[in-house]
XYZ file of N, CA and C in Angstrom:
576
model
N 121.300 101.321 125.478
C 120.987 102.615 125.074
C 122.341 103.170 124.943
N 122.239 104.251 123.833
C 123.463 105.035 123.573
C 123.537 106.398 123.958
N 122.712 106.581 125.129
C 122.834 107.668 125.895
C 121.723 108.939 125.161
N 121.013 107.849 124.267
C 119.326 108.966 123.684
C 118.569 108.663 124.490
N 117.556 109.184 125.130
C 116.358 109.007 125.949
C 115.251 108.724 125.073
N 114.844 107.660 125.185
C 113.715 107.271 124.066
C 112.452 107.057 124.953
N 111.277 107.758 124.427
C 109.840 107.308 125.359
C 109.862 105.853 125.271
N 109.316 105.018 126.364
C 108.858 103.712 126.156
C 107.414 103.850 125.763
N 107.359 102.953 124.832
C 105.881 102.813 124.305
C 105.198 101.854 124.861
N 105.638 100.774 125.258
C 105.398 99.424 125.623
C 106.228 98.731 126.480
N 105.871 97.962 127.560
C 106.632 97.624 128.508
C 106.188 96.316 128.931
N 106.943 95.281 129.287
C 106.007 93.734 129.558
C 106.922 93.276 130.833
N 106.203 93.098 131.999
C 106.837 92.859 133.252
C 106.293 91.576 133.870
N 107.366 90.791 134.073
C 107.235 89.691 135.010
C 106.030 88.649 133.999
N 106.058 88.741 132.869
C 104.898 88.228 132.151
C 105.045 86.736 132.253
N 104.181 86.000 132.912
C 103.696 84.814 132.697
C 102.663 84.017 132.367
N 102.454 83.253 131.209
C 101.322 82.889 130.433
C 101.153 81.348 130.481
N 99.917 80.846 130.862
C 99.734 79.522 130.744
C 98.450 79.273 130.063
N 98.753 78.428 129.412
C 97.378 77.735 128.015
C 96.810 76.322 128.649
N 95.493 76.594 128.854
C 95.025 75.332 129.303
C 94.971 74.432 127.974
N 95.823 73.420 127.897
C 95.687 72.249 126.924
C 95.058 70.864 127.497
N 94.651 70.250 126.529
C 93.563 68.776 126.953
C 95.007 67.804 126.485
N 94.745 66.888 127.501
C 95.805 65.611 127.439
C 94.459 64.431 127.626
N 94.617 63.608 126.416
C 93.278 62.673 126.521
C 91.987 63.220 127.477
N 91.740 62.987 128.673
C 90.743 63.483 129.057
C 91.021 64.521 130.214
N 92.314 64.928 130.457
C 92.562 65.889 131.690
C 92.865 67.171 130.861
N 92.584 68.199 131.574
C 92.842 69.538 131.331
C 94.207 69.887 131.871
N 95.218 70.349 131.386
C 96.336 71.317 132.006
C 96.917 72.098 131.669
N 97.567 72.891 132.510
C 98.261 74.213 132.153
C 99.392 74.079 131.745
N 99.417 74.413 130.532
C 101.004 74.425 129.978
C 101.745 75.780 130.127
N 102.768 76.120 130.802
C 103.267 77.632 130.859
C 104.182 77.591 129.616
N 103.769 78.724 128.876
C 104.349 79.308 127.380
C 105.563 80.386 127.557
N 105.226 80.912 128.898
C 105.931 82.324 128.875
C 106.358 82.388 130.285
N 107.385 82.350 130.696
C 107.778 82.629 132.463
C 108.549 83.917 132.745
N 108.092 84.979 133.416
C 108.575 85.839 133.879
C 109.403 86.707 132.961
N 108.757 87.319 132.072
C 109.189 87.730 130.844
C 109.256 89.238 131.041
N 110.310 90.174 131.047
C 110.429 91.267 131.044
C 111.098 91.949 129.592
N 110.371 93.010 129.137
C 110.772 93.626 127.582
C 110.257 95.053 127.818
N 111.087 95.909 127.230
C 110.691 97.202 126.917
C 110.769 97.828 125.495
N 109.780 98.428 125.239
C 110.069 98.813 123.667
C 109.723 100.463 123.554
N 110.959 100.780 122.875
C 110.999 102.531 122.918
C 110.649 102.625 121.395
N 110.319 104.134 121.332
C 109.942 104.745 120.473
C 111.324 104.995 119.581
N 111.256 104.621 118.091
C 112.532 104.969 117.109
C 113.314 103.947 117.425
N 113.274 102.711 118.386
C 113.990 101.619 118.186
C 113.547 100.218 117.732
N 114.710 99.400 117.456
C 114.092 97.822 116.944
C 114.460 97.059 118.251
N 113.737 96.439 118.705
C 113.952 95.559 119.457
C 114.021 93.856 119.021
N 114.882 93.049 118.423
C 114.537 91.754 118.154
C 114.677 90.813 119.283
N 113.939 89.949 119.274
C 113.682 88.510 120.081
C 114.117 87.442 118.979
N 115.300 86.735 119.570
C 115.957 85.592 118.739
C 115.870 84.451 119.634
N 115.580 83.445 119.081
C 115.391 82.062 119.881
C 114.973 80.906 119.202
N 115.264 79.628 119.036
C 114.762 78.461 118.445
C 113.162 78.692 118.284
N 112.464 77.863 117.612
C 111.263 77.548 117.845
C 110.733 76.727 118.730
N 109.467 77.643 119.144
C 108.961 77.020 120.304
C 109.207 77.879 121.759
N 110.401 78.618 121.504
C 110.841 79.329 122.824
C 109.789 80.333 123.384
N 108.627 80.687 122.571
C 107.841 81.945 123.048
C 107.850 83.130 122.225
N 108.701 83.231 121.259
C 108.585 84.562 120.607
C 107.118 85.056 120.176
N 106.437 84.194 119.411
C 105.078 84.400 118.948
C 103.850 84.451 120.276
N 104.395 83.938 121.347
C 103.412 84.290 122.430
C 103.814 85.562 122.840
N 104.874 86.182 123.048
C 105.378 87.363 123.656
C 104.805 88.431 122.383
N 104.532 88.104 121.313
C 103.651 89.154 120.069
C 102.582 88.944 120.642
N 101.884 87.870 120.703
C 100.184 87.801 120.915
C 99.944 88.432 122.198
N 100.805 88.326 123.390
C 100.571 89.265 124.659
C 100.843 90.820 124.222
N 101.770 91.341 123.383
C 101.603 92.344 123.086
C 100.865 92.932 122.487
N 99.916 92.012 121.685
C 98.725 92.906 120.758
C 97.257 92.451 121.390
N 97.525 91.565 122.430
C 95.986 91.167 123.096
C 95.323 90.108 122.479
N 96.316 89.162 121.648
C 95.746 88.271 120.934
C 96.264 86.627 121.518
N 96.397 86.644 122.899
C 96.471 85.250 123.350
C 95.325 84.338 123.331
N 95.807 83.224 122.769
C 94.455 82.083 122.733
C 93.368 82.266 124.054
N 92.395 81.643 123.413
C 91.274 81.327 124.375
C 91.619 80.621 125.361
N 91.312 80.613 127.015
C 91.742 79.987 127.833
C 93.073 79.815 128.407
N 93.719 81.098 128.075
C 95.105 81.706 128.326
C 94.866 82.154 129.886
N 95.841 82.118 130.585
C 95.881 83.099 131.960
C 97.088 83.589 132.158
N 97.004 85.018 132.438
C 98.376 85.749 132.317
C 98.837 86.464 133.494
N 99.684 86.483 134.100
C 100.027 87.170 135.221
C 101.093 88.069 134.935
N 101.774 89.134 135.664
C 102.701 90.381 135.333
C 101.737 91.262 134.620
N 102.435 91.892 133.835
C 101.862 93.294 133.314
C 102.416 93.214 131.645
N 101.220 93.885 131.094
C 101.601 94.491 129.592
C 101.230 95.806 129.701
N 101.950 96.887 129.674
C 101.657 98.220 129.694
C 101.841 99.056 128.246
N 100.828 99.511 127.866
C 100.938 100.060 126.498
C 100.650 101.612 126.642
N 101.510 102.509 126.458
C 101.281 104.196 126.494
C 100.576 104.311 127.986
N 101.220 103.435 128.819
C 101.424 103.859 130.321
C 99.914 103.484 131.028
N 99.104 102.396 129.917
C 98.088 101.960 130.436
C 98.308 100.062 130.505
N 98.101 100.002 131.889
C 98.300 98.291 131.919
C 96.987 97.642 131.641
N 97.433 96.660 130.971
C 96.116 95.809 130.212
C 96.357 94.379 130.425
N 94.799 93.992 130.604
C 94.440 92.471 131.043
C 94.532 91.789 129.989
N 94.266 90.591 130.184
C 94.048 89.615 129.090
C 92.418 89.762 128.325
N 91.923 90.387 128.750
C 90.291 90.564 128.451
C 90.043 91.767 128.652
N 90.914 92.869 128.354
C 90.648 94.067 128.296
C 89.596 94.645 126.987
N 88.715 95.439 127.009
C 88.123 95.703 125.754
C 89.055 96.960 125.146
N 90.167 97.439 125.834
C 90.666 98.594 125.180
C 91.608 97.863 124.225
N 91.785 96.454 124.072
C 92.733 95.889 122.833
C 92.355 96.283 121.359
N 90.988 96.274 121.419
C 90.086 96.249 120.067
C 90.466 97.629 119.567
N 90.809 98.414 120.455
C 90.898 99.990 119.889
C 92.159 100.289 119.913
N 93.030 99.735 120.459
C 94.610 100.213 120.177
C 95.157 99.086 119.179
N 94.734 98.221 119.119
C 95.085 97.163 117.771
C 95.002 97.780 116.549
N 96.447 97.849 115.743
C 96.328 98.501 114.542
C 96.407 99.995 114.726
N 95.830 100.412 115.754
C 96.216 102.247 115.988
C 97.118 102.409 116.687
N 97.409 101.772 117.847
C 98.975 101.976 118.759
C 100.009 100.788 118.358
N 99.403 99.494 118.091
C 100.188 98.528 117.943
C 99.850 97.619 116.773
N 100.756 97.632 115.516
C 100.550 96.826 114.201
C 101.268 95.410 114.460
N 100.416 94.360 114.005
C 101.079 93.098 114.179
C 101.125 92.366 112.673
N 102.322 92.153 112.017
C 102.445 91.371 111.100
C 102.536 89.811 111.368
N 101.547 88.913 111.355
C 101.778 87.577 111.989
C 102.770 86.825 111.179
N 103.092 85.964 111.668
C 103.997 84.821 111.431
C 103.356 84.148 110.311
N 102.318 83.935 110.050
C 101.903 83.401 108.681
C 100.617 84.489 107.968
N 101.548 85.152 107.489
C 100.511 86.117 106.545
C 99.279 85.499 105.637
N 99.586 84.376 105.108
C 98.883 83.965 104.053
C 97.428 83.407 104.519
N 97.344 82.717 105.807
C 96.472 82.585 106.761
C 95.474 83.556 107.216
N 95.925 84.906 107.066
C 95.146 85.939 108.198
C 94.315 86.688 107.149
N 94.441 86.474 106.078
C 93.085 87.019 105.283
C 92.167 86.248 104.950
N 90.732 86.829 104.418
C 89.970 86.179 104.147
C 89.919 85.701 102.886
N 89.894 84.627 102.740
C 90.375 83.716 101.138
C 89.207 84.155 100.014
N 88.018 84.706 100.639
C 87.034 85.070 99.112
C 87.043 86.390 98.989
N 87.674 87.259 99.611
C 87.608 88.582 99.093
C 89.241 89.198 98.846
N 89.295 90.304 97.639
C 90.582 90.217 97.334
C 91.418 91.074 98.433
N 92.577 90.892 98.282
C 93.635 91.365 99.449
C 92.998 93.089 98.918
N 92.994 93.622 98.089
C 92.553 95.166 98.007
C 91.213 95.557 98.970
N 90.433 94.844 98.762
C 89.099 95.040 99.647
C 89.860 95.025 101.142
N 90.168 94.265 101.307
C 90.702 93.602 102.684
C 91.643 94.892 103.355
N 92.468 95.214 102.288
C 93.258 96.250 102.923
C 92.348 97.974 103.165
N 91.573 97.861 101.952
C 90.616 99.159 101.862
C 89.819 98.979 103.495
N 89.219 97.813 103.865
C 88.646 97.695 105.270
C 89.349 98.253 106.284
N 90.749 97.943 106.281
C 91.610 97.856 107.412
C 91.824 99.407 107.497
N 92.138 100.293 106.605
C 92.464 101.625 106.154
C 91.100 102.444 106.881
N 90.218 101.915 106.480
C 88.832 102.845 106.742
C 88.539 102.492 108.141
N 88.946 101.353 108.919
C 88.651 100.966 110.150
C 89.290 101.879 111.206
N 90.741 101.838 110.999
C 91.595 102.200 111.381
C 91.565 103.902 111.301
N 91.314 104.518 110.260
C 91.083 105.790 109.678
C 92.694 106.225 109.508
N 93.038 105.018 108.783
C 94.470 105.520 108.193
C 94.666 106.400 107.351
N 95.898 106.856 107.350
C 96.060 108.543 106.546
C 96.630 107.983 105.007
N 96.867 106.541 104.649
C 97.226 106.222 103.203
C 96.200 105.067 102.814
N 96.066 105.290 101.556
C 95.271 104.318 100.890
C 95.831 103.162 100.586
N 95.011 101.928 100.444
C 95.468 100.649 100.120
C 96.895 100.672 98.957
N 96.727 101.884 97.860
C 97.605 101.725 96.728
C 98.849 102.457 97.281
N 98.858 103.097 98.218
C 100.213 103.870 99.051
C 100.816 103.061 100.018
N 99.796 102.307 100.216
C 100.653 101.245 101.497
C 101.329 99.939 100.570
N 100.692 99.487 99.362
C 101.457 98.769 98.559
C 102.952 99.182 98.019
N 102.857 100.612 97.781
C 103.898 101.061 97.161
C 105.298 101.333 98.503
N 104.813 101.237 99.567
C 105.576 101.626 100.732
C 106.159 99.834 101.047
N 105.469 99.119 100.615
C 105.994 97.742 100.924
C 106.590 96.955 99.612
N 106.777 97.969 98.589
C 107.409 97.243 97.183
C 106.430 95.911 96.547
N 105.290 96.433 96.815
C 104.288 95.463 96.426
C 103.369 96.125 94.936
N 103.367 95.734 93.980
C 102.712 96.135 92.800
C 101.169 96.413 92.976
N 100.863 97.619 92.608
C 99.425 97.994 92.719
C 98.457 97.074 92.340
N 98.477 96.286 90.977
C 97.642 95.415 90.491
C 97.593 94.324 91.633
N 98.517 94.211 92.476
C 98.310 93.046 93.677
C 96.984 93.187 94.462
N 96.204 94.346 94.603
C 95.161 94.393 95.254
C 94.190 93.799 94.586
N 94.018 93.278 93.348
C 93.033 92.959 92.792
C 92.929 91.254 92.901
N 93.905 90.926 93.624
C 94.199 89.345 93.965
C 93.573 88.760 95.285
N 93.135 87.312 94.941
C 92.874 86.734 96.196
C 94.006 86.177 96.805
N 93.780 86.254 98.454
C 94.948 85.732 98.998
C 95.682 84.512 98.082
N 94.941 83.289 98.067
C 95.495 82.174 97.161
C 96.430 82.339 95.982
N 96.356 83.733 95.616
C 96.887 83.762 94.303
C 98.330 84.797 94.544
N 98.392 85.157 95.907
C 100.010 85.691 95.994
C 100.798 84.520 96.351
N 102.192 85.384 96.047
C 103.182 84.345 96.419
C 103.195 84.457 97.816
N 104.489 83.712 98.757
C 104.771 83.875 100.026
C 105.244 85.164 100.133
N 105.820 85.772 99.680
C 106.258 87.423 99.869
C 105.560 88.302 99.657
N 104.541 88.086 98.377
C 103.202 89.057 98.383
C 102.553 88.880 99.489
N 101.929 87.793 100.363
C 101.288 87.983 100.887
C 101.955 88.404 102.307
N 103.250 88.258 102.741
C 103.997 88.837 103.443
C 104.041 90.076 103.534
N 104.008 90.956 102.410
C 103.968 92.534 102.083
C 102.739 93.200 102.590
N 101.914 92.304 101.901
C 100.178 92.721 102.214
C 100.260 92.955 103.398
N 100.753 92.017 104.486
C 100.437 91.333 105.821
C 101.289 92.747 106.528
N 102.312 93.378 105.983
C 102.823 94.261 106.396
C 102.423 95.541 106.306
N 101.580 95.712 105.002
C 101.306 97.107 104.877
C 99.861 97.148 105.674
N 98.973 96.225 105.979
C 98.220 95.983 106.947
C 98.508 96.495 108.129
N 99.730 96.069 108.805
C 99.955 96.533 110.166
C 100.424 97.983 109.926
N 100.679 98.384 108.920
C 101.007 99.841 108.946
C 99.919 100.851 108.897
N 98.927 100.301 108.294
C 97.668 101.049 108.015
C 97.024 102.139 108.847
N 97.328 101.613 110.370
C 97.066 102.604 111.048
C 97.833 103.711 111.645
N 99.076 103.623 111.301
C 100.418 104.097 111.607
C 100.513 103.973 112.967
N 100.457 103.030 113.316
C 100.975 102.464 114.857
C 102.270 102.933 115.345
N 102.331 103.136 116.714
C 103.465 103.461 117.328
C 104.685 102.462 117.422
N 104.081 101.140 117.261
C 104.552 100.099 117.613
C 104.155 98.778 116.711
N 105.237 98.395 115.845
C 105.020 97.420 115.006
C 105.473 96.151 115.535
N 104.706 95.164 115.790
C 105.035 93.754 116.402
C 105.572 92.876 115.012
N 106.444 92.578 114.667
C 106.486 91.799 113.492
C 106.973 90.125 113.801
N 106.375 89.319 113.295
C 106.628 87.831 113.708
C 107.209 87.240 112.552
N 108.655 87.002 112.493
C 109.316 86.873 111.269
C 108.881 87.333 110.004
N 109.011 88.783 109.995
C 108.211 89.486 108.800
C 109.066 89.286 107.483
N 109.961 88.752 107.557
C 110.775 88.916 106.429
C 111.152 87.593 105.679
N 110.808 86.390 106.419
C 110.949 85.061 106.225
C 110.769 84.699 104.860
N 109.873 85.237 103.823
C 109.658 85.247 102.886
C 110.031 85.960 101.520
N 111.023 86.766 101.990
C 111.271 87.673 100.917
C 112.836 87.496 100.447
N 112.981 87.624 99.513
C 114.759 87.746 98.958
C 115.084 88.881 99.792
N 116.552 88.694 99.890
C 117.532 89.698 100.552
C 117.231 91.067 99.959
N 117.056 91.706 98.874
C 116.818 92.898 98.365
C 115.499 93.693 98.961
N 114.324 92.853 99.089
C 112.912 93.286 99.346
C 113.117 93.206 100.878
N 113.760 92.279 101.711
C 113.947 92.533 102.989
C 114.598 93.402 103.387
N 115.710 94.084 103.038
C 116.447 94.942 103.127
C 115.534 96.432 103.110
N 114.823 96.352 101.911
C 113.926 97.458 101.522
C 112.795 97.866 102.672
N 112.513 96.519 102.842
C 111.142 96.618 104.193
C 111.647 96.870 105.237
């Protein structure tokens, strides 16, 4: 920190996550996170860097209440001074409003039989967002005409920008972005 006191929006302390996996006929617990500590402050960017499979996406899932079924979590995830458990019903009211998520695979996060515009409109409506789907598109440098397309009609970069727009729809204090610019060219990535 550079002497600026920033409000802590989320904190992970001693987070350990085990997921039950099946090997042949046995069920075993696989440790996917081990004693993770992380603090996210308002107005700052925190980047997690590491090789594939080291747990970055699992930390994102823990921060957004989206750990896989059968997970066991110890330690704590605190958002807005509230300690949340893995099955806390509060996640559904926080997700999108306090914490937005840009998933690693945005093209699979949308319903294939609805236009992206209808899906963004629904996200805005459910989160009581202050911007329309068209405004969100402009915010992420996506042509407004893209709203009439179905997810399979989008390029990888377009799908990524729709996912970013959806993550911003509820004006969250925290945006957890799992490889948010991997499908974007350098110029667009810089704009985003």
